[in-house]
């Protein structure tokens, strides 16, 4: 049932091209308009919303953080992302003009469900992005957008994460279409770029041996740090979470810009640091800022493991290990940059002899608060 793989996690990492492809499938109607699975909220209401709050836990919350960059950029709707268990208890400002988006693989996460109910009590509409047909969250929501990742068995989420990001992009494009923030052609262009992602993810998987070897060689590390900026920041957080969950190693993700505000004090000789580098072709000066961060940590003795676009010459001189990913539009990069971090954690945990599918103390579906 593991299809020849050593673990479900490895199998599910390998299923990611299909998971993303299936989540994107059949989304354009005969008029070239983007459609979603089960949108039961009136267009008039969707046009009137003035705030989006994404609620989720763990990996799903990191998918939400990625989504925020895309939704705000495409739809110009202020978007917050909040851990579901924190959301309820801070007396959030929610009303009929708030759209709450829940993200959940299982659809049964109690914390997320409670956040959704809380939002509905204040009049908010809820869209759920979910991987499990007929589970509680979609049943209680006003609209549903299913991720089509297929069942995820390993406790550590992989293919559900990439599918959640993909579905959240679709929701963002749908709202942009409906509210007239984008022209049909612009949406089509982004959809076409999204359609190219499965092939690019496949390419990463075909070349995973380098990352596996790196994971195995680092099995005795007692701390690994992850840096990222913009959409690379939640990717860094996700890379750290994977390592904590299955390899039981101290791992932390930071916003690269935050380094000099504290975390750089952690850097000492031999400290492994992953750095997720934005596209050199992106806007702003993000790329050069992150390249400076690589130099800064390396000058203090860090072993740098750099994830950068193919052909990015600027990072070469500062990379102890260079992992290249195919070029992509900046906002879509997490669908690629996450993959080596999953492969790394899985290989490292396996090298330590751990059961990567059933990590200690964790359950696949957290149905208690
Ligand atoms: C991480 C992981 C958890 C879940 C979280 C939410 O690998 O699996 O952090 O992402 O418990 O679960 P769902 O998505 O089922 O609501």
Short mmCIF file of C-alpha atoms and ligand atoms in Angstrom, two decimals:
data_model
loop_
_atom_site.label_atom_id
_atom_site.label_comp_id
_atom_site.label_asym_id
_atom_site.label_seq_id
_atom_site.Cartn_x
_atom_site.Cartn_y
_atom_site.Cartn_z
CA UNK A 1 0.00 0.00 0.00
CA UNK A 2 3.03 2.25 0.30
CA UNK A 3 3.52 1.74 -3.42
CA UNK A 4 7.15 0.66 -3.07
CA UNK A 5 8.15 3.60 -0.87
CA UNK A 6 9.63 3.23 2.61
CA UNK A 7 6.93 5.40 4.14
CA UNK A 8 3.60 7.02 3.38
CA UNK A 9 5.27 10.38 3.81
CA UNK A 10 7.69 9.61 1.00
CA UNK A 11 4.84 8.33 -1.16
CA UNK A 12 2.79 11.45 -0.49
CA UNK A 13 5.72 13.75 -1.28
CA UNK A 14 5.89 11.94 -4.62
CA UNK A 15 2.15 12.40 -5.20
CA UNK A 16 2.41 16.17 -5.09
CA UNK A 17 2.47 16.81 -8.83
CA UNK A 18 -0.84 14.91 -9.09
CA UNK A 19 -2.27 16.58 -5.98
CA UNK A 20 -1.69 20.05 -7.41
CA UNK A 21 -2.84 19.03 -10.89
CA UNK A 22 -6.07 17.51 -9.56
CA UNK A 23 -6.80 20.54 -7.41
CA UNK A 24 -6.54 22.73 -10.52
CA UNK A 25 -8.57 20.46 -12.76
CA UNK A 26 -11.79 21.58 -14.43
CA UNK A 27 -11.93 25.06 -12.97
CA UNK A 28 -12.86 27.02 -16.12
CA UNK A 29 -16.42 27.03 -17.46
CA UNK A 30 -17.40 27.29 -21.13
CA UNK A 31 -17.10 31.09 -20.95
CA UNK A 32 -13.60 30.94 -19.57
CA UNK A 33 -14.73 31.95 -16.10
CA UNK A 34 -13.11 30.40 -13.07
CA UNK A 35 -15.51 28.24 -11.05
CA UNK A 36 -15.20 26.69 -7.59
CA UNK A 37 -16.73 23.48 -6.18
CA UNK A 38 -19.54 24.60 -4.04
CA UNK A 39 -19.90 28.35 -3.79
CA UNK A 40 -23.15 28.97 -1.96
CA UNK A 41 -22.46 32.56 -1.03
CA UNK A 42 -24.21 35.25 -3.09
CA UNK A 43 -22.02 37.20 -5.45
CA UNK A 44 -23.39 40.39 -3.90
CA UNK A 45 -22.11 39.35 -0.52
CA UNK A 46 -18.72 38.37 -1.91
CA UNK A 47 -18.50 41.79 -3.56
CA UNK A 48 -19.28 43.52 -0.31
CA UNK A 49 -16.75 41.84 1.98
CA UNK A 50 -14.10 44.19 3.28
CA UNK A 51 -11.90 41.77 5.19
CA UNK A 52 -10.74 38.17 4.97
CA UNK A 53 -9.64 36.19 7.99
CA UNK A 54 -7.96 32.86 7.36
CA UNK A 55 -8.18 30.46 10.30
CA UNK A 56 -6.24 27.20 10.52
CA UNK A 57 -3.70 25.30 12.61
CA UNK A 58 -0.20 24.02 12.02
CA UNK A 59 0.80 23.41 8.45
CA UNK A 60 -2.58 24.58 7.18
CA UNK A 61 -1.98 27.95 8.88
CA UNK A 62 1.30 28.27 6.97
CA UNK A 63 -0.61 27.61 3.75
CA UNK A 64 -2.87 30.45 4.86
CA UNK A 65 0.11 32.73 5.31
CA UNK A 66 1.24 32.00 1.76
CA UNK A 67 -2.29 32.66 0.54
CA UNK A 68 -2.42 36.07 2.17
CA UNK A 69 0.33 37.44 -0.08
CA UNK A 70 -1.55 36.30 -3.17
CA UNK A 71 -5.04 37.33 -2.06
CA UNK A 72 -4.02 40.82 -0.99
CA UNK A 73 -2.02 41.34 -4.18
CA UNK A 74 -4.76 40.08 -6.50
CA UNK A 75 -7.94 41.17 -4.70
CA UNK A 76 -6.86 44.17 -2.65
CA UNK A 77 -8.87 42.86 0.31
CA UNK A 78 -7.17 43.21 3.71
CA UNK A 79 -6.39 39.65 4.79
CA UNK A 80 -5.39 38.34 8.20
CA UNK A 81 -4.20 34.87 9.03
CA UNK A 82 -4.73 33.59 12.49
CA UNK A 83 -4.18 30.37 14.38
CA UNK A 84 -7.72 29.12 14.95
CA UNK A 85 -7.25 28.57 18.69
CA UNK A 86 -6.01 32.14 19.16
CA UNK A 87 -8.68 33.72 16.98
CA UNK A 88 -11.61 32.91 19.22
CA UNK A 89 -10.16 34.24 22.40
CA UNK A 90 -9.07 37.68 21.33
CA UNK A 91 -12.56 39.03 20.70
CA UNK A 92 -11.93 39.51 16.97
CA UNK A 93 -13.78 42.11 14.95
CA UNK A 94 -15.97 40.05 12.66
CA UNK A 95 -19.23 40.96 10.95
CA UNK A 96 -21.33 40.36 7.82
CA UNK A 97 -18.62 41.96 5.71
CA UNK A 98 -15.98 39.51 6.89
CA UNK A 99 -15.17 36.41 4.89
CA UNK A 100 -13.61 33.70 7.01
CA UNK A 101 -11.59 31.09 5.14
CA UNK A 102 -10.81 27.87 6.96
CA UNK A 103 -8.04 25.60 5.77
CA UNK A 104 -7.98 21.99 6.92
CA UNK A 105 -6.81 18.68 5.54
CA UNK A 106 -9.00 16.55 7.78
CA UNK A 107 -11.98 18.86 8.10
CA UNK A 108 -12.25 17.69 11.70
CA UNK A 109 -9.78 19.92 13.56
CA UNK A 110 -11.70 21.04 16.62
CA UNK A 111 -9.84 24.33 17.06
CA UNK A 112 -10.60 25.32 13.47
CA UNK A 113 -14.21 24.23 13.74
CA UNK A 114 -14.71 26.31 16.87
CA UNK A 115 -13.21 29.36 15.15
CA UNK A 116 -15.59 28.89 12.24
CA UNK A 117 -18.62 28.61 14.52
CA UNK A 118 -17.50 31.67 16.42
CA UNK A 119 -17.23 33.66 13.17
CA UNK A 120 -20.63 32.48 11.96
CA UNK A 121 -22.23 33.58 15.21
CA UNK A 122 -21.06 37.11 14.43
CA UNK A 123 -22.55 36.98 10.94
CA UNK A 124 -19.48 36.13 8.88
CA UNK A 125 -19.66 33.84 5.87
CA UNK A 126 -17.26 30.93 5.83
CA UNK A 127 -15.50 29.26 2.92
CA UNK A 128 -13.67 26.06 3.78
CA UNK A 129 -10.76 24.67 1.85
CA UNK A 130 -10.68 21.02 2.79
CA UNK A 131 -9.28 17.68 1.66
CA UNK A 132 -11.92 15.40 3.14
CA UNK A 133 -15.28 15.09 1.45
CA UNK A 134 -18.26 15.40 3.73
CA UNK A 135 -16.22 16.11 6.87
CA UNK A 136 -17.47 18.48 9.54
CA UNK A 137 -15.86 21.75 8.40
CA UNK A 138 -17.23 21.67 4.85
CA UNK A 139 -20.63 20.59 6.16
CA UNK A 140 -20.82 23.59 8.46
CA UNK A 141 -19.48 26.10 5.95
CA UNK A 142 -21.31 28.39 3.54
CA UNK A 143 -19.08 27.35 0.67
CA UNK A 144 -16.43 24.72 0.04
CA UNK A 145 -13.40 24.44 -2.15
CA UNK A 146 -12.01 20.92 -2.08
CA UNK A 147 -8.37 20.12 -2.43
CA UNK A 148 -7.99 16.96 -4.43
CA UNK A 149 -4.85 15.60 -2.84
CA UNK A 150 -6.34 12.19 -2.07
CA UNK A 151 -6.14 10.66 1.40
CA UNK A 152 -3.12 11.74 3.40
CA UNK A 153 -1.96 8.99 5.75
CA UNK A 154 1.36 10.24 7.13
CA UNK A 155 0.87 12.45 10.17
CA UNK A 156 3.19 15.10 8.74
CA UNK A 157 1.29 16.97 6.08
CA UNK A 158 2.92 17.30 2.65
CA UNK A 159 0.63 16.98 -0.36
CA UNK A 160 -2.26 18.54 1.53
CA UNK A 161 -0.10 21.64 2.12
CA UNK A 162 0.67 22.16 -1.57
CA UNK A 163 -2.99 21.54 -2.45
CA UNK A 164 -4.18 24.00 0.18
CA UNK A 165 -1.92 26.67 -1.27
CA UNK A 166 -3.18 25.86 -4.77
CA UNK A 167 -6.83 26.03 -3.70
CA UNK A 168 -6.26 29.29 -1.85
CA UNK A 169 -4.76 30.79 -5.01
CA UNK A 170 -7.91 29.71 -6.87
CA UNK A 171 -10.08 31.37 -4.27
CA UNK A 172 -8.04 34.55 -4.60
CA UNK A 173 -8.39 34.54 -8.38
CA UNK A 174 -12.12 33.81 -8.09
CA UNK A 175 -12.65 36.80 -5.83
CA UNK A 176 -10.52 38.99 -8.08
CA UNK A 177 -12.65 37.93 -11.07
CA UNK A 178 -15.90 38.53 -9.25
CA UNK A 179 -14.91 41.88 -7.86
CA UNK A 180 -13.35 43.06 -11.08
CA UNK A 181 -9.83 43.43 -9.73
CA UNK A 182 -8.40 41.46 -12.63
CA UNK A 183 -9.20 40.95 -16.29
CA UNK A 184 -10.06 37.51 -17.60
CA UNK A 185 -6.79 37.42 -19.51
CA UNK A 186 -4.73 38.13 -16.42
CA UNK A 187 -6.47 35.35 -14.56
CA UNK A 188 -5.92 33.02 -17.49
CA UNK A 189 -2.22 33.82 -17.48
CA UNK A 190 -1.88 32.97 -13.80
CA UNK A 191 -3.91 29.79 -14.25
CA UNK A 192 -1.59 28.80 -17.07
CA UNK A 193 1.39 29.43 -14.81
CA UNK A 194 -0.25 27.30 -12.13
CA UNK A 195 -0.81 24.52 -14.67
CA UNK A 196 2.94 24.41 -15.21
CA UNK A 197 3.67 23.80 -11.55
CA UNK A 198 3.02 20.02 -11.41
CA UNK A 199 5.71 19.44 -14.03
CA UNK A 200 8.14 21.63 -12.11
CA UNK A 201 7.39 19.82 -8.85
CA UNK A 202 8.02 16.55 -10.69
CA UNK A 203 11.41 17.83 -11.77
CA UNK A 204 12.32 18.51 -8.14
CA UNK A 205 11.25 15.03 -7.16
CA UNK A 206 13.28 13.50 -9.99
CA UNK A 207 16.32 15.28 -8.60
CA UNK A 208 15.66 14.60 -4.93
CA UNK A 209 18.72 12.41 -4.30
CA UNK A 210 20.95 15.38 -3.52
CA UNK A 211 18.54 16.54 -0.81
CA UNK A 212 18.08 13.03 0.58
CA UNK A 213 21.85 12.64 0.90
CA UNK A 214 22.04 15.99 2.64
CA UNK A 215 19.31 14.94 5.09
CA UNK A 216 21.11 11.69 5.86
CA UNK A 217 24.44 13.47 6.32
CA UNK A 218 22.91 15.90 8.83
CA UNK A 219 21.27 13.31 11.05
CA UNK A 220 23.38 14.36 14.02
CA UNK A 221 22.52 18.06 13.83
CA UNK A 222 20.88 19.29 17.01
CA UNK A 223 19.44 22.47 15.60
CA UNK A 224 18.51 23.65 12.12
CA UNK A 225 17.36 27.16 11.24
CA UNK A 226 15.27 28.27 8.26
CA UNK A 227 15.12 31.76 6.78
CA UNK A 228 12.71 33.14 4.24
CA UNK A 229 11.14 36.36 3.17
CA UNK A 230 7.77 37.28 1.64
CA UNK A 231 6.12 33.96 0.65
CA UNK A 232 9.39 32.26 1.58
CA UNK A 233 8.77 33.10 5.23
CA UNK A 234 5.88 30.66 5.78
CA UNK A 235 7.87 28.13 3.74
CA UNK A 236 10.70 28.50 6.28
CA UNK A 237 8.22 27.98 9.12
CA UNK A 238 6.88 24.87 7.42
CA UNK A 239 10.40 23.49 6.88
CA UNK A 240 11.09 23.90 10.59
CA UNK A 241 7.78 22.31 11.60
CA UNK A 242 8.44 19.22 9.47
CA UNK A 243 11.80 18.71 11.17
CA UNK A 244 10.38 19.14 14.66
CA UNK A 245 7.52 16.78 14.00
CA UNK A 246 9.30 13.81 12.53
CA UNK A 247 13.00 14.19 13.43
CA UNK A 248 12.54 15.69 16.92
CA UNK A 249 15.23 18.27 16.24
CA UNK A 250 15.11 21.82 17.45
CA UNK A 251 14.21 23.82 14.38
CA UNK A 252 13.04 27.36 13.89
CA UNK A 253 11.92 29.40 10.95
CA UNK A 254 12.50 33.15 10.82
CA UNK A 255 11.61 36.01 8.55
CA UNK A 256 15.00 36.76 7.00
CA UNK A 257 14.53 40.48 7.64
CA UNK A 258 14.24 39.74 11.33
CA UNK A 259 17.77 38.30 11.59
CA UNK A 260 19.46 41.42 12.85
CA UNK A 261 16.66 42.01 15.33
CA UNK A 262 17.70 38.97 17.34
CA UNK A 263 18.03 35.56 15.73
CA UNK A 264 21.48 36.21 14.27
CA UNK A 265 22.83 35.87 17.82
CA UNK A 266 22.10 32.15 17.52
CA UNK A 267 24.57 31.68 14.69
CA UNK A 268 27.79 29.91 15.62
CA UNK A 269 30.33 27.78 13.83
CA UNK A 270 28.69 24.87 12.04
CA UNK A 271 25.03 25.92 12.55
CA UNK A 272 23.04 24.63 9.57
CA UNK A 273 20.83 27.36 8.08
CA UNK A 274 18.42 26.89 5.19
CA UNK A 275 17.72 30.02 3.20
CA UNK A 276 14.79 30.22 0.77
CA UNK A 277 15.79 32.76 -1.87
CA UNK A 278 13.17 34.74 -3.83
CA UNK A 279 13.33 34.80 -7.60
CA UNK A 280 16.04 37.15 -8.92
CA UNK A 281 13.46 38.28 -11.49
CA UNK A 282 10.88 39.28 -8.92
CA UNK A 283 9.93 42.82 -8.07
CA UNK A 284 11.59 45.00 -5.44
CA UNK A 285 14.95 44.23 -3.98
CA UNK A 286 13.91 41.15 -2.07
CA UNK A 287 16.37 38.90 -3.81
CA UNK A 288 19.44 40.97 -3.02
CA UNK A 289 18.33 41.43 0.58
CA UNK A 290 18.10 37.70 1.12
CA UNK A 291 21.47 37.18 -0.59
CA UNK A 292 22.92 39.62 1.97
CA UNK A 293 21.37 37.52 4.74
CA UNK A 294 23.14 34.43 3.40
CA UNK A 295 26.45 36.32 3.54
CA UNK A 296 25.73 37.55 7.08
CA UNK A 297 25.07 34.12 8.55
CA UNK A 298 27.90 32.52 6.64
CA UNK A 299 30.38 35.12 7.87
CA UNK A 300 29.46 33.96 11.38
CA UNK A 301 30.17 30.31 10.68
CA UNK A 302 26.79 29.00 9.49
CA UNK A 303 26.66 26.11 7.04
CA UNK A 304 24.36 27.55 4.40
CA UNK A 305 21.87 25.39 2.53
CA UNK A 306 20.46 27.62 -0.14
CA UNK A 307 17.25 27.01 -2.08
CA UNK A 308 17.36 29.24 -5.14
CA UNK A 309 16.11 29.42 -8.71
CA UNK A 310 18.07 27.71 -11.45
CA UNK A 311 20.51 30.19 -12.96
CA UNK A 312 20.66 32.39 -9.86
CA UNK A 313 24.37 33.24 -10.03
CA UNK A 314 24.39 35.62 -7.08
CA UNK A 315 23.97 32.92 -4.44
CA UNK A 316 26.67 30.55 -5.65
CA UNK A 317 29.62 32.02 -3.79
CA UNK A 318 27.83 31.83 -0.43
CA UNK A 319 26.16 28.44 -0.67
CA UNK A 320 27.76 25.51 1.12
CA UNK A 321 24.95 23.46 -0.37
CA UNK A 322 22.90 24.75 -3.28
CA UNK A 323 19.51 23.25 -4.08
CA UNK A 324 18.03 24.65 -7.28
CA UNK A 325 14.35 24.93 -8.13
CA UNK A 326 12.76 25.78 -11.49
CA UNK A 327 11.98 29.44 -12.18
CA UNK A 328 8.42 30.50 -11.33
CA UNK A 329 6.40 33.66 -10.67
CA UNK A 330 7.33 34.93 -7.19
CA UNK A 331 3.93 34.32 -5.62
CA UNK A 332 3.84 30.70 -6.78
CA UNK A 333 7.33 29.77 -5.60
CA UNK A 334 6.20 28.03 -2.36
CA UNK A 335 4.79 25.17 -4.44
CA UNK A 336 8.41 24.44 -5.34
CA UNK A 337 10.58 25.67 -2.47
CA UNK A 338 8.68 23.58 0.09
CA UNK A 339 9.45 20.27 -1.60
CA UNK A 340 13.19 20.02 -0.75
CA UNK A 341 12.40 20.88 2.87
CA UNK A 342 9.94 17.98 3.06
CA UNK A 343 12.42 15.60 1.43
CA UNK A 344 15.17 16.77 3.79
CA UNK A 345 13.10 16.21 6.95
CA UNK A 346 11.90 12.83 5.76
CA UNK A 347 15.42 11.59 4.90
CA UNK A 348 16.92 12.92 8.10
CA UNK A 349 14.24 11.34 10.30
CA UNK A 350 14.57 8.04 8.43
CA UNK A 351 18.35 8.14 8.90
CA UNK A 352 17.78 8.51 12.62
CA UNK A 353 15.69 5.37 12.48
CA UNK A 354 12.39 7.03 13.35
CA UNK A 355 8.96 6.06 12.09
CA UNK A 356 8.32 9.08 9.90
CA UNK A 357 4.64 8.26 9.42
CA UNK A 358 3.76 7.99 13.10
CA UNK A 359 5.77 10.56 15.04
CA UNK A 360 5.59 10.38 18.79
CA UNK A 361 2.92 12.40 20.62
CA UNK A 362 1.07 13.39 17.44
CA UNK A 363 -2.24 12.35 15.89
CA UNK A 364 -3.27 12.86 12.28
CA UNK A 365 -6.51 14.52 13.17
CA UNK A 366 -6.75 16.71 16.27
CA UNK A 367 -10.36 16.49 17.34
CA UNK A 368 -9.92 17.94 20.81
CA UNK A 369 -9.25 21.54 21.76
C1 LIG B 1 1.74 19.23 10.27
C2 LIG B 1 0.42 18.78 10.57
C3 LIG B 1 -0.47 19.59 11.49
C4 LIG B 1 -1.79 19.90 10.78
C5 LIG B 1 -2.75 20.61 11.72
C6 LIG B 1 -4.06 20.96 11.05
O1 LIG B 1 2.44 18.38 9.45
O2 LIG B 1 -0.01 17.78 10.06
O3 LIG B 1 0.18 20.76 11.86
O4 LIG B 1 -1.52 20.66 9.66
O5 LIG B 1 -3.01 19.79 12.84
O6 LIG B 1 -4.70 19.83 10.57
P1 LIG B 1 -5.86 19.93 9.51
O7 LIG B 1 -5.28 20.44 8.24
O8 LIG B 1 -6.41 18.54 9.37
O9 LIG B 1 -6.88 20.89 10.08
#
